[in-house]
JSON list of C-alpha atoms in Angstrom, two decimals:
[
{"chain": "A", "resi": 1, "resn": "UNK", "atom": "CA", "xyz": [-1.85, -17.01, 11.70]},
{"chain": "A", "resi": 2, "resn": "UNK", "atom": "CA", "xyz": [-2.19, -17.09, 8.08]},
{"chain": "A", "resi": 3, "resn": "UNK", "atom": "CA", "xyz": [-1.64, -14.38, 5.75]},
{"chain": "A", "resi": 4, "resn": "UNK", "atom": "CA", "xyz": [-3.23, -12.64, 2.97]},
{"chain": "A", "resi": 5, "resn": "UNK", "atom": "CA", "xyz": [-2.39, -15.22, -0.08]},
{"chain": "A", "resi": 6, "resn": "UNK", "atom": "CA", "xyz": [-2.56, -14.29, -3.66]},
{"chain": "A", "resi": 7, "resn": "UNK", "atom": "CA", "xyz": [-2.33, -16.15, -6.42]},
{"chain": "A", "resi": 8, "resn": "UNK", "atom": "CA", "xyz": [-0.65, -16.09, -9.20]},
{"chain": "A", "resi": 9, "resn": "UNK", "atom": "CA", "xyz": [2.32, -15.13, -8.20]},
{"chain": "A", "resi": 10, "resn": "UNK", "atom": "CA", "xyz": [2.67, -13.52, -11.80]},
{"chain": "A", "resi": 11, "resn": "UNK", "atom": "CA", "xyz": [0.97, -13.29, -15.30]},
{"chain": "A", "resi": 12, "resn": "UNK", "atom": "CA", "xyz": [2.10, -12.65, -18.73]},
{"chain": "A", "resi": 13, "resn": "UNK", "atom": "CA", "xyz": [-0.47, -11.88, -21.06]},
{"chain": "A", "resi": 14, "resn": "UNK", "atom": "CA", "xyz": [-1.04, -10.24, -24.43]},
{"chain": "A", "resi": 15, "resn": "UNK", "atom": "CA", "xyz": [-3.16, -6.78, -24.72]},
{"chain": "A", "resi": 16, "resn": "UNK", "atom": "CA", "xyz": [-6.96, -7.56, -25.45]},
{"chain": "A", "resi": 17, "resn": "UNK", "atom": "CA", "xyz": [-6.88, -10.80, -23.47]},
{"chain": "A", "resi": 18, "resn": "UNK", "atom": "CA", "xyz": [-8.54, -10.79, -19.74]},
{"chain": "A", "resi": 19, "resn": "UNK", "atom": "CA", "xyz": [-7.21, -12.30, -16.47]},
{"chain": "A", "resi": 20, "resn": "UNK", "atom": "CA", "xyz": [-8.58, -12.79, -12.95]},
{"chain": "A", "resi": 21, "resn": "UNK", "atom": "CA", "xyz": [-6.36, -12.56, -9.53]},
{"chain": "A", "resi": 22, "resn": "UNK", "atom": "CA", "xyz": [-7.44, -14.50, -6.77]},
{"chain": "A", "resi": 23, "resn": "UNK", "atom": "CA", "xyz": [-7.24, -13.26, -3.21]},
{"chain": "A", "resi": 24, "resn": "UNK", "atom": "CA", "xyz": [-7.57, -15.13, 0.33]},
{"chain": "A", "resi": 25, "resn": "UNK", "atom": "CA", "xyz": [-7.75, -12.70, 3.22]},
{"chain": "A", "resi": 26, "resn": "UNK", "atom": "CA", "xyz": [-6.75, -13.19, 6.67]},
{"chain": "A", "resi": 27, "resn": "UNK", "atom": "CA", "xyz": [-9.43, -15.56, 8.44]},
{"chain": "A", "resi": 28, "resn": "UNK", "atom": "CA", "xyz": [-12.18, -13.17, 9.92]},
{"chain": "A", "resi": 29, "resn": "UNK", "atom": "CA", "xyz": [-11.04, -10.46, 8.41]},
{"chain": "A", "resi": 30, "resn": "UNK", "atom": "CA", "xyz": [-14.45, -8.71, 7.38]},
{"chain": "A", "resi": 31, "resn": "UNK", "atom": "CA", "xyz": [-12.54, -6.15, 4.70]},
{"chain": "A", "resi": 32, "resn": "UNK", "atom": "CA", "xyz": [-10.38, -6.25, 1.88]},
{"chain": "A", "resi": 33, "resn": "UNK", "atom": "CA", "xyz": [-8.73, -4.27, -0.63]},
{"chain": "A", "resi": 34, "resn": "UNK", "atom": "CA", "xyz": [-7.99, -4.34, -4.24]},
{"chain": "A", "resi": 35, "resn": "UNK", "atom": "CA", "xyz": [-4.91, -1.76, -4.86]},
{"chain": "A", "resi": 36, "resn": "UNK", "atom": "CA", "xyz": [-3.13, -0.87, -8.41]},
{"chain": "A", "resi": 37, "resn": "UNK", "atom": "CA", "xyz": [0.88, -0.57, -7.95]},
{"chain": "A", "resi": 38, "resn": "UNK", "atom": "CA", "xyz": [2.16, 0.88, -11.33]},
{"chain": "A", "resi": 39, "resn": "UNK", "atom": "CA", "xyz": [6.26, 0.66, -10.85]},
{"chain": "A", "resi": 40, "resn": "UNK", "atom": "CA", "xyz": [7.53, 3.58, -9.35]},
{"chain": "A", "resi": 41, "resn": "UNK", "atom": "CA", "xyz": [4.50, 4.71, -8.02]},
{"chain": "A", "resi": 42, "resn": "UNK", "atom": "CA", "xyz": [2.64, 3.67, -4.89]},
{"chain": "A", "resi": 43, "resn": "UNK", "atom": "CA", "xyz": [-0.43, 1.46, -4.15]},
{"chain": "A", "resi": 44, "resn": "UNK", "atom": "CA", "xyz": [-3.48, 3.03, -5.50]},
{"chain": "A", "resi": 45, "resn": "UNK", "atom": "CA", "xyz": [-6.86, 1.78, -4.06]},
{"chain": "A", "resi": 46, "resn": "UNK", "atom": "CA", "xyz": [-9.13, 0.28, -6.48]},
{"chain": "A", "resi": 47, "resn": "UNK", "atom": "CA", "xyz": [-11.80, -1.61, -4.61]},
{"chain": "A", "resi": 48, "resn": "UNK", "atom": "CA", "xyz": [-12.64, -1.81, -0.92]},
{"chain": "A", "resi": 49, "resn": "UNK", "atom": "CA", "xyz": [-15.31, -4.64, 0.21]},
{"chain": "A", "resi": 50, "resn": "UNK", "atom": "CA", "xyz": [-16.66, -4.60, 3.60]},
{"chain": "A", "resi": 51, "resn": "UNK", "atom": "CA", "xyz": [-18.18, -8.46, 4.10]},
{"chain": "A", "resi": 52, "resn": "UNK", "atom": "CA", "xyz": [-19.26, -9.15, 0.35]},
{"chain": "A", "resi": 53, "resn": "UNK", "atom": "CA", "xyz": [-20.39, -5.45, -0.20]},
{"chain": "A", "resi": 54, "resn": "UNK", "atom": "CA", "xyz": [-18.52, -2.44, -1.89]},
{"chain": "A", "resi": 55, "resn": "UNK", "atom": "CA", "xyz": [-17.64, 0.76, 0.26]},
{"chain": "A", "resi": 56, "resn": "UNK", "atom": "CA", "xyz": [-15.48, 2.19, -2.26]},
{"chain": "A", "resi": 57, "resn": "UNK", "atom": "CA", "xyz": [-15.17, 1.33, -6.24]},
{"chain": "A", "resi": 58, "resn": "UNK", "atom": "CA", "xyz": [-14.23, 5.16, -7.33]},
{"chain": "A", "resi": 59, "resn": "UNK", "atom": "CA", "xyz": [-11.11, 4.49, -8.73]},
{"chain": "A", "resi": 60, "resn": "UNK", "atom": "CA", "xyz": [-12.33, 0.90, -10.35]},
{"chain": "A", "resi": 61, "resn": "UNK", "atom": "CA", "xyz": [-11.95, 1.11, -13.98]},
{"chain": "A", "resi": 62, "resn": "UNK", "atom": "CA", "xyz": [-15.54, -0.19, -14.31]},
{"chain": "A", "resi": 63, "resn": "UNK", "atom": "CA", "xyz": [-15.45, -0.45, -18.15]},
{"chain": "A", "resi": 64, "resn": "UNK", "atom": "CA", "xyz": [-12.93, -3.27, -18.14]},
{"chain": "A", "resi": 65, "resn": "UNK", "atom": "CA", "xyz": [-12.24, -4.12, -14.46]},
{"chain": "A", "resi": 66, "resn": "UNK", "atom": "CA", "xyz": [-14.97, -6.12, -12.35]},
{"chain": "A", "resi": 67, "resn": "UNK", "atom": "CA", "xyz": [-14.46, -7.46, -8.25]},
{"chain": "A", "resi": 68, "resn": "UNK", "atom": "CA", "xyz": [-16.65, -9.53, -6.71]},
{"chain": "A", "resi": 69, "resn": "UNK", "atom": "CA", "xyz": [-16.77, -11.51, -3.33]},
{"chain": "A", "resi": 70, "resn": "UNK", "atom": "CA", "xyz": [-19.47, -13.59, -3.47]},
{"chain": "A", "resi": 71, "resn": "UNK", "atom": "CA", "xyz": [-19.05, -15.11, 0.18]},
{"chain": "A", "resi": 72, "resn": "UNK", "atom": "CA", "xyz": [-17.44, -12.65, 1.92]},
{"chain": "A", "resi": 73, "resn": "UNK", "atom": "CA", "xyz": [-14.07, -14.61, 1.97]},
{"chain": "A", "resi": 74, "resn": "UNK", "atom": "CA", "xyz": [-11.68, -14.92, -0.54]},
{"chain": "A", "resi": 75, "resn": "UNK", "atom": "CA", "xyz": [-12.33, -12.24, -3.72]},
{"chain": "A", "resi": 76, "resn": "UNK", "atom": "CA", "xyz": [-11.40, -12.48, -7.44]},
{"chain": "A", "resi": 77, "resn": "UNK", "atom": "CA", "xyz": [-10.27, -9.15, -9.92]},
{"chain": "A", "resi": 78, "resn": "UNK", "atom": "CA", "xyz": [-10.65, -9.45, -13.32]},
{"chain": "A", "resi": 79, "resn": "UNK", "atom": "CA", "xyz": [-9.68, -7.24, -16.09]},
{"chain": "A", "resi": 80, "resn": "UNK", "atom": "CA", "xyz": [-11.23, -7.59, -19.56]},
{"chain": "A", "resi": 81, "resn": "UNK", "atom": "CA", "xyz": [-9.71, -6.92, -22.26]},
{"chain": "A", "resi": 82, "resn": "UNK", "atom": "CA", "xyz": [-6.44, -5.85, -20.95]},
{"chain": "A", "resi": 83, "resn": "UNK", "atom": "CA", "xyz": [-4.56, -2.62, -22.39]},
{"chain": "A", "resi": 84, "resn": "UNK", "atom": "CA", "xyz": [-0.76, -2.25, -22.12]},
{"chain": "A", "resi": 85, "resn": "UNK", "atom": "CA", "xyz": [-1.06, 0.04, -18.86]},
{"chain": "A", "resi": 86, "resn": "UNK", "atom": "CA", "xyz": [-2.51, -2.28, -17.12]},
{"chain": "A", "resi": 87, "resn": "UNK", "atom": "CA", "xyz": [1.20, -3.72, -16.69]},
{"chain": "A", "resi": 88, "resn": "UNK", "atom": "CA", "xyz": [1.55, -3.66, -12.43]},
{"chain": "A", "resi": 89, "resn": "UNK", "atom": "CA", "xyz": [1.32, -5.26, -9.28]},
{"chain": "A", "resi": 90, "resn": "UNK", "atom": "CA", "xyz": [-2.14, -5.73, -8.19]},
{"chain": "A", "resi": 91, "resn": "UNK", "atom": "CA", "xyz": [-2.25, -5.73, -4.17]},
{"chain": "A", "resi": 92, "resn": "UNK", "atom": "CA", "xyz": [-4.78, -7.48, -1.83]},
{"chain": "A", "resi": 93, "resn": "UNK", "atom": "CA", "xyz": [-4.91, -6.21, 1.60]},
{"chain": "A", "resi": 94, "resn": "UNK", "atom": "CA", "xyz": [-7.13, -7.19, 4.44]},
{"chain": "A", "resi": 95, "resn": "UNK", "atom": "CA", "xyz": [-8.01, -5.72, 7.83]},
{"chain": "A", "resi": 96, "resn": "UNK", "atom": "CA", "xyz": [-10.78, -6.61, 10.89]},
{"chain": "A", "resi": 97, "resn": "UNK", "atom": "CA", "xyz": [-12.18, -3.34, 10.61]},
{"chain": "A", "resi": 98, "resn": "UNK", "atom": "CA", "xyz": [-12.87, 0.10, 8.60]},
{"chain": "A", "resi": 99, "resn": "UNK", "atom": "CA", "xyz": [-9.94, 1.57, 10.67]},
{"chain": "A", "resi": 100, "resn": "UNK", "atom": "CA", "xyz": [-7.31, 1.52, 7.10]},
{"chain": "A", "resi": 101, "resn": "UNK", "atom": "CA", "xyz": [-3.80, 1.26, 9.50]},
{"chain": "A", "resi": 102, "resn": "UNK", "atom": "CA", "xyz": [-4.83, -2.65, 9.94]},
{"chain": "A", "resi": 103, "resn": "UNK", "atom": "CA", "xyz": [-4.22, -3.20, 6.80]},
{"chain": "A", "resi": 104, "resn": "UNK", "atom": "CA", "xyz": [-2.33, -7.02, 6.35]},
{"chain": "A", "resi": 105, "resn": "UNK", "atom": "CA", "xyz": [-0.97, -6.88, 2.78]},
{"chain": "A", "resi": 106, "resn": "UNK", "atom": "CA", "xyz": [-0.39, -10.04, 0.25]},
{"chain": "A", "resi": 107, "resn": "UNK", "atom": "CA", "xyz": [2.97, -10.76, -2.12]},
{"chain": "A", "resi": 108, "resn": "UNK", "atom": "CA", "xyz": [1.02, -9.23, -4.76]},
{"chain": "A", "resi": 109, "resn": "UNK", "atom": "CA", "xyz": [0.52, -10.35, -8.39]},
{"chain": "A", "resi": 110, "resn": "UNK", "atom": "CA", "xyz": [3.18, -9.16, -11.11]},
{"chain": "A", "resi": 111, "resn": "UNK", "atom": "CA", "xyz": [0.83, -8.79, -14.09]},
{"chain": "A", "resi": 112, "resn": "UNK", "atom": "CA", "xyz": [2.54, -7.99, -17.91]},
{"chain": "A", "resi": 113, "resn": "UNK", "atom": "CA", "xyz": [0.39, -6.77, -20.73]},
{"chain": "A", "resi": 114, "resn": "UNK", "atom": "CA", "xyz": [2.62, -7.08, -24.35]},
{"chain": "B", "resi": 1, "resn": "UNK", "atom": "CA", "xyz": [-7.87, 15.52, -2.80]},
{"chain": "B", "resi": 2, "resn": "UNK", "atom": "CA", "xyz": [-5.05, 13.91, -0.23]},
{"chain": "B", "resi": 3, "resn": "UNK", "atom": "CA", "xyz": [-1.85, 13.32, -1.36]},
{"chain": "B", "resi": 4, "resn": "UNK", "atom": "CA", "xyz": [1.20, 12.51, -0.04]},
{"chain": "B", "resi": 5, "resn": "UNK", "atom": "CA", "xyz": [4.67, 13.98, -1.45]},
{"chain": "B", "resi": 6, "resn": "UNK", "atom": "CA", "xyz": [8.36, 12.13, -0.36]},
{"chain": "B", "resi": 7, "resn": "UNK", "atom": "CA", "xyz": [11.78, 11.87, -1.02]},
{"chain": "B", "resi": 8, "resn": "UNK", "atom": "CA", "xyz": [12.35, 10.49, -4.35]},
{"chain": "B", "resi": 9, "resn": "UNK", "atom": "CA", "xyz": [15.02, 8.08, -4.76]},
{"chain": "B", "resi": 10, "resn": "UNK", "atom": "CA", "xyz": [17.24, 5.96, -4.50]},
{"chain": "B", "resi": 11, "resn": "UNK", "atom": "CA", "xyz": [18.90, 6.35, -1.06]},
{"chain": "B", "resi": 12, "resn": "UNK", "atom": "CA", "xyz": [22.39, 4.71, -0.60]},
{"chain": "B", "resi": 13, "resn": "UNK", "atom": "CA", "xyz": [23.86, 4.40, 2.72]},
{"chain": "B", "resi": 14, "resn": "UNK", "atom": "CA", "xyz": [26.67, 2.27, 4.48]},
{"chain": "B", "resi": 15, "resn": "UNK", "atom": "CA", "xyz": [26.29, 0.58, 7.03]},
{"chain": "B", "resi": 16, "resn": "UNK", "atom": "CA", "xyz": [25.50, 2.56, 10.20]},
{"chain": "B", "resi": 17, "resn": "UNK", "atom": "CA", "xyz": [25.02, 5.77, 8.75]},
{"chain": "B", "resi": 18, "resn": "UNK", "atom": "CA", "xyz": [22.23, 7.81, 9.80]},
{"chain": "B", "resi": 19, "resn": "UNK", "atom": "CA", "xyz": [19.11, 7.93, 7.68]},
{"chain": "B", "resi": 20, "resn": "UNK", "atom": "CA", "xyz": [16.13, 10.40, 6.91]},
{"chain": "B", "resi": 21, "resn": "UNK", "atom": "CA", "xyz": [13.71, 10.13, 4.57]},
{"chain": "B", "resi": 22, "resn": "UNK", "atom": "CA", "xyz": [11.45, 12.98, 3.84]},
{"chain": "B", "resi": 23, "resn": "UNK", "atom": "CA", "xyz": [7.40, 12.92, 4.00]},
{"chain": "B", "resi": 24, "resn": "UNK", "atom": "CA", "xyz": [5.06, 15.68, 3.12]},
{"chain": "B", "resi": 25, "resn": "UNK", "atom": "CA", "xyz": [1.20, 15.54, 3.10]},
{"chain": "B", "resi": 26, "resn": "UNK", "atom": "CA", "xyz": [-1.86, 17.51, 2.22]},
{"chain": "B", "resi": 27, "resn": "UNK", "atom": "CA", "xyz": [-5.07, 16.51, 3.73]},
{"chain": "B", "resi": 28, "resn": "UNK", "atom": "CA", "xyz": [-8.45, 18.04, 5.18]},
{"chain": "B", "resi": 29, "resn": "UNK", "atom": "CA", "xyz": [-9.43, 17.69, 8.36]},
{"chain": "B", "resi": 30, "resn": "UNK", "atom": "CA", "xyz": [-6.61, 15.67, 10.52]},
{"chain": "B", "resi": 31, "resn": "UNK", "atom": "CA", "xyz": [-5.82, 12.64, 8.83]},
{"chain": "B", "resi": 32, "resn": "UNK", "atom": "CA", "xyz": [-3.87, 9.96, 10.76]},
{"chain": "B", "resi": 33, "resn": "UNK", "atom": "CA", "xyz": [-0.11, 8.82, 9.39]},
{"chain": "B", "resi": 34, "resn": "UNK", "atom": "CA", "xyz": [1.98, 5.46, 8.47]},
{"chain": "B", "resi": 35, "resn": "UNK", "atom": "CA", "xyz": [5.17, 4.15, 7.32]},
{"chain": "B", "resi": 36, "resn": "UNK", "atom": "CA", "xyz": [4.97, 1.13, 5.08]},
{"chain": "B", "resi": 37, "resn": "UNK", "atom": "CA", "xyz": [7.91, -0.86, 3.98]},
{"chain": "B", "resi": 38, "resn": "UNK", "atom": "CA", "xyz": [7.92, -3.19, 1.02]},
{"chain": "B", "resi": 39, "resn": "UNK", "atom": "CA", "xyz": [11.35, -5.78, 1.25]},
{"chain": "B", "resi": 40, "resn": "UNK", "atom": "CA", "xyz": [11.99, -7.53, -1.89]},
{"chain": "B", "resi": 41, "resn": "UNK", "atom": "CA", "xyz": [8.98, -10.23, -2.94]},
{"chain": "B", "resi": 42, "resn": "UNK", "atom": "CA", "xyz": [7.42, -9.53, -0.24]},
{"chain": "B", "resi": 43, "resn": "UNK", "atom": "CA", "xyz": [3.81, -7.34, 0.46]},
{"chain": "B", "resi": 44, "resn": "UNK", "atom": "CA", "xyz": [3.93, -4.16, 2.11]},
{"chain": "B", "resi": 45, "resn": "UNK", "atom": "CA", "xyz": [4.36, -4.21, 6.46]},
{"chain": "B", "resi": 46, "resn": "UNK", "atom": "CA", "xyz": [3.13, -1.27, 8.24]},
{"chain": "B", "resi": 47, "resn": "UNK", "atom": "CA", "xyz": [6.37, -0.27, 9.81]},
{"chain": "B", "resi": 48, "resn": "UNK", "atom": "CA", "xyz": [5.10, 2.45, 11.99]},
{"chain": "B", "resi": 49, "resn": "UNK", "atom": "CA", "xyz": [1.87, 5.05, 12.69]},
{"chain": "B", "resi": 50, "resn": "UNK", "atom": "CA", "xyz": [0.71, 8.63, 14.27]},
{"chain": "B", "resi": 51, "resn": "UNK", "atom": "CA", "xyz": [-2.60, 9.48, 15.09]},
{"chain": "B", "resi": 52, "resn": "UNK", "atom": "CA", "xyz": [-2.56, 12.86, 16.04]},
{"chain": "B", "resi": 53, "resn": "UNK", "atom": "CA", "xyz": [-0.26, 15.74, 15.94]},
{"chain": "B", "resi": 54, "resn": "UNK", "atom": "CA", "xyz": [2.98, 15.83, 18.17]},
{"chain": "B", "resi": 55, "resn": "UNK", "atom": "CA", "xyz": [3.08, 11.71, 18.48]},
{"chain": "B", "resi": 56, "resn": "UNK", "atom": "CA", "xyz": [5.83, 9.74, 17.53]},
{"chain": "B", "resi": 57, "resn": "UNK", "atom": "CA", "xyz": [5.19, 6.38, 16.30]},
{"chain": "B", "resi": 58, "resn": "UNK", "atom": "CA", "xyz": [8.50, 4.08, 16.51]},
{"chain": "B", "resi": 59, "resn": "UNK", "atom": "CA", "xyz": [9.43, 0.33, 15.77]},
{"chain": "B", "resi": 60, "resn": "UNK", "atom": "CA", "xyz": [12.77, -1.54, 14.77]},
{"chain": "B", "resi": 61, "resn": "UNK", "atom": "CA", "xyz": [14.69, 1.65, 15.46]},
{"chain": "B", "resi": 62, "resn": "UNK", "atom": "CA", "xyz": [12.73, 3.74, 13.21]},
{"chain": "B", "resi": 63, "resn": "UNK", "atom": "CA", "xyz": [10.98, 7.00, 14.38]},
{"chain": "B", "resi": 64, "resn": "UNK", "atom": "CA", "xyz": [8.55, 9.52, 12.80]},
{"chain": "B", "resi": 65, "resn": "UNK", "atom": "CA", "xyz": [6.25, 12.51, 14.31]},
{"chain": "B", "resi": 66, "resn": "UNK", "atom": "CA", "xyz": [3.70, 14.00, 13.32]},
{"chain": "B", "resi": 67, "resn": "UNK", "atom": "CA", "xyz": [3.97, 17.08, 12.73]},
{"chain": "B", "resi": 68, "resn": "UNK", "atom": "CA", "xyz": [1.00, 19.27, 12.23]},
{"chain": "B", "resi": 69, "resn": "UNK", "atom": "CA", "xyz": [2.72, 22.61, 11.71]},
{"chain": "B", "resi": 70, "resn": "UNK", "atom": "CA", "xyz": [5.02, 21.61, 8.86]},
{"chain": "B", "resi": 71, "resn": "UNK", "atom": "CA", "xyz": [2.37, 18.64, 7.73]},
{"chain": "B", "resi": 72, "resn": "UNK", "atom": "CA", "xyz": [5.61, 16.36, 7.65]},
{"chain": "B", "resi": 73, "resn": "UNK", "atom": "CA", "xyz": [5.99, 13.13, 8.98]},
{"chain": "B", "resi": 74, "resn": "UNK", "atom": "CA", "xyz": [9.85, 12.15, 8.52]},
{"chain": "B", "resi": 75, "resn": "UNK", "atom": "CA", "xyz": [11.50, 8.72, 9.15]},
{"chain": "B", "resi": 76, "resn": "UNK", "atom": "CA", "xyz": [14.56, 8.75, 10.40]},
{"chain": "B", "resi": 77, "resn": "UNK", "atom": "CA", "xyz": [16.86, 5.70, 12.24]},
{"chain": "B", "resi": 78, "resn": "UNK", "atom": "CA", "xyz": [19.98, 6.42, 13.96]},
{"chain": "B", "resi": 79, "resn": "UNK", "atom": "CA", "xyz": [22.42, 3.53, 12.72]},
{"chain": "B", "resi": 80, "resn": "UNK", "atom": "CA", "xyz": [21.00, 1.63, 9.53]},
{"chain": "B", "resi": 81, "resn": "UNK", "atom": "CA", "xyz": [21.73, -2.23, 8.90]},
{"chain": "B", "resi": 82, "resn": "UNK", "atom": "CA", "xyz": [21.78, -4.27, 5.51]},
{"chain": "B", "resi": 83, "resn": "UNK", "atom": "CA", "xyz": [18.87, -5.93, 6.31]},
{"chain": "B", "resi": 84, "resn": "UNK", "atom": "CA", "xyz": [17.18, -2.12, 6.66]},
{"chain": "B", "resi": 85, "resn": "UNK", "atom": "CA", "xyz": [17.24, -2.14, 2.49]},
{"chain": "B", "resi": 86, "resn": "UNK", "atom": "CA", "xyz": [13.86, -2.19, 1.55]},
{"chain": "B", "resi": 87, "resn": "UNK", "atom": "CA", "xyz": [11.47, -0.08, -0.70]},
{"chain": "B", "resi": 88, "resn": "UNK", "atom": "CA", "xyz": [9.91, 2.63, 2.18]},
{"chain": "B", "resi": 89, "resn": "UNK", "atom": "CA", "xyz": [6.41, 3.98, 2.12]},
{"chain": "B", "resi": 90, "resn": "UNK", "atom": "CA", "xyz": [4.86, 7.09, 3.31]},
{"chain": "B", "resi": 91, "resn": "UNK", "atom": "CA", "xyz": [0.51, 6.99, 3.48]},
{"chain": "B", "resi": 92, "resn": "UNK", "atom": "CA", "xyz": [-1.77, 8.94, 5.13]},
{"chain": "B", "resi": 93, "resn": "UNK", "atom": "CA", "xyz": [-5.78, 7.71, 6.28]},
{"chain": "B", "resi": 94, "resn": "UNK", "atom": "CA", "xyz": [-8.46, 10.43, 6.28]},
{"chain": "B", "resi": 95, "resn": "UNK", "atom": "CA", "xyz": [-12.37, 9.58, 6.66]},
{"chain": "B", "resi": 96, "resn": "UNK", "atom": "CA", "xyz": [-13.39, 9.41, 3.07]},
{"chain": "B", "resi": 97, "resn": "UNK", "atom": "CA", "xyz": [-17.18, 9.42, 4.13]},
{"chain": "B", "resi": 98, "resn": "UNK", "atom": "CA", "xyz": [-19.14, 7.46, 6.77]},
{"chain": "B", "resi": 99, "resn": "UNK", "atom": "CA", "xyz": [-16.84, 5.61, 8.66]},
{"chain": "B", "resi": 100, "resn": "UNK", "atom": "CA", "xyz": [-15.09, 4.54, 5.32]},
{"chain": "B", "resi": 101, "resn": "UNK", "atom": "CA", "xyz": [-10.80, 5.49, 5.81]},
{"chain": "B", "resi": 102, "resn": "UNK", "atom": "CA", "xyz": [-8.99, 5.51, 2.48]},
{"chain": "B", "resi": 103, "resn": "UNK", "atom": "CA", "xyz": [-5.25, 5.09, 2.77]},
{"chain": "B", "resi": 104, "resn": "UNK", "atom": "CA", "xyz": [-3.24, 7.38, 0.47]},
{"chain": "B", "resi": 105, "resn": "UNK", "atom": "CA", "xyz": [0.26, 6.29, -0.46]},
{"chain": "B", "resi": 106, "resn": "UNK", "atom": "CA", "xyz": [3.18, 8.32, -1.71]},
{"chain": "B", "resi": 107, "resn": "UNK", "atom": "CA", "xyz": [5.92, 6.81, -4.57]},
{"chain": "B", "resi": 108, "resn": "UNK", "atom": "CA", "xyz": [7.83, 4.80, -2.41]},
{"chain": "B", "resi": 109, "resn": "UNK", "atom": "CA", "xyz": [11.68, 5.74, -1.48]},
{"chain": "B", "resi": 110, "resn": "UNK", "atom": "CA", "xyz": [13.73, 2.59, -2.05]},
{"chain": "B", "resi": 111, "resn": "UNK", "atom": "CA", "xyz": [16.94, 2.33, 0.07]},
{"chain": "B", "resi": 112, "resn": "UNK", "atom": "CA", "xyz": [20.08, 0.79, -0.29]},
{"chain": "B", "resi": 113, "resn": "UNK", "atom": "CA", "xyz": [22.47, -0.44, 2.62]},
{"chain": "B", "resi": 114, "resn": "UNK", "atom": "CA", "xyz": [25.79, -1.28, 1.88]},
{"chain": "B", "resi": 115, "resn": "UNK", "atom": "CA", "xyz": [28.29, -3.32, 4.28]}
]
């Protein structure tokens, strides 16, 4: 079985400029998960979808970070424009259920704001 | 709000020596428990889970329990190996409304196995 796959693998970008993550979850998997990993801290939800609707966006920076999965598959996170704290590992998980313990994570993406 | 509190880092063992690392939570109601583990480039693996209070969840030598009384969940493993070094993860899961569960993760405790 595939896993989660994320791509890019990482991203260098200057502050003020946007970028988008991709995310492919685990075949059938009906929810996924955005998370924030700032470096020596832990994963920090940002966005849970269940099919192609949000359950949870509270901790979504809504004024420069957008989610969407259109088809209930694969998902896309964009940030626009991009400040310097921003710099982390953006996480996609994916699980068959609401039950969170299923969770199947990706590699993550490295993102760098200069 | 949840949180969960553990051992701050780094941990630096040899080879077979005996390993703990702390966890710590705060949660309402009775919020089920997990050990992640992050090895290098790779995503996060749930290494382990608790339900309730008083069960031990255990995999690849490693063992945690729940415990309600001290609202700890420890991980401990008797004889580490190189291939244990990894960056570990302690996360709780409380009902965050309807039958929504919100994972909660704590810094991370990164550990270090040396031949």
């Amino acid at each position: 079985e595939a896993g989660v796959a994320q791509s890019p693998r990482y991203k260098i970008i200057e502050k003020r400029q946007s970028v988008a993550f991709w995310c492919n979850p685990i075949s059938g998997h009906a929810t996924l998960y955005w998370y924030q990993q700032i470096l020596g801290q832990g994963p920090k939800l940002l966005i849970q979808f269940q099919n192609n609707g949000v359950v949870d966006d509270s901790q979504l920076p809504k004024d420069r970070f957008s989610a969407e999965r259109l088809k209930g598959v694969d998902s896309t996170l964009k940030i626009q424009p991009a400040k310097l704290e921003d710099s982390a590992v953006y996480l996609c998980a994916s699980s068959s259920g609401t039950i969170s313990y299923e969770q199947y994570f990706g590699p993550g993406t490295r993102l760098t704001v200069t | 709000g949840d949180s969960v509190t553990q051992m701050e880092g780094p941990v630096t063992l040899s080879e077979e020596a005996f390993l703990t690392i702390n966890c710590t939570y705060t949660a309402t109601g009775y919020p089920s428990l997990f050990w992640y583990v992050q090895y290098p480039g790779e995503g996060l693996q749930l290494l382990l889970k608790a339900t309730k209070a008083d069960d031990k969840g255990s995999n690849k030598g490693f063992e945690a329990t729940y415990r309600k009384e001290t609202t700890s969940f420890h991980l401990e493993k008797g004889s580490v190996q190189v291939s244990d070094s990894a960056v570990y993860f302690c996360a709780l899961s409380a009902n965050s409304g309807g039958s929504n569960y919100k994972l909660t993760f704590g810094k991370g405790t990164l550990l270090t196995v040396n031949p």
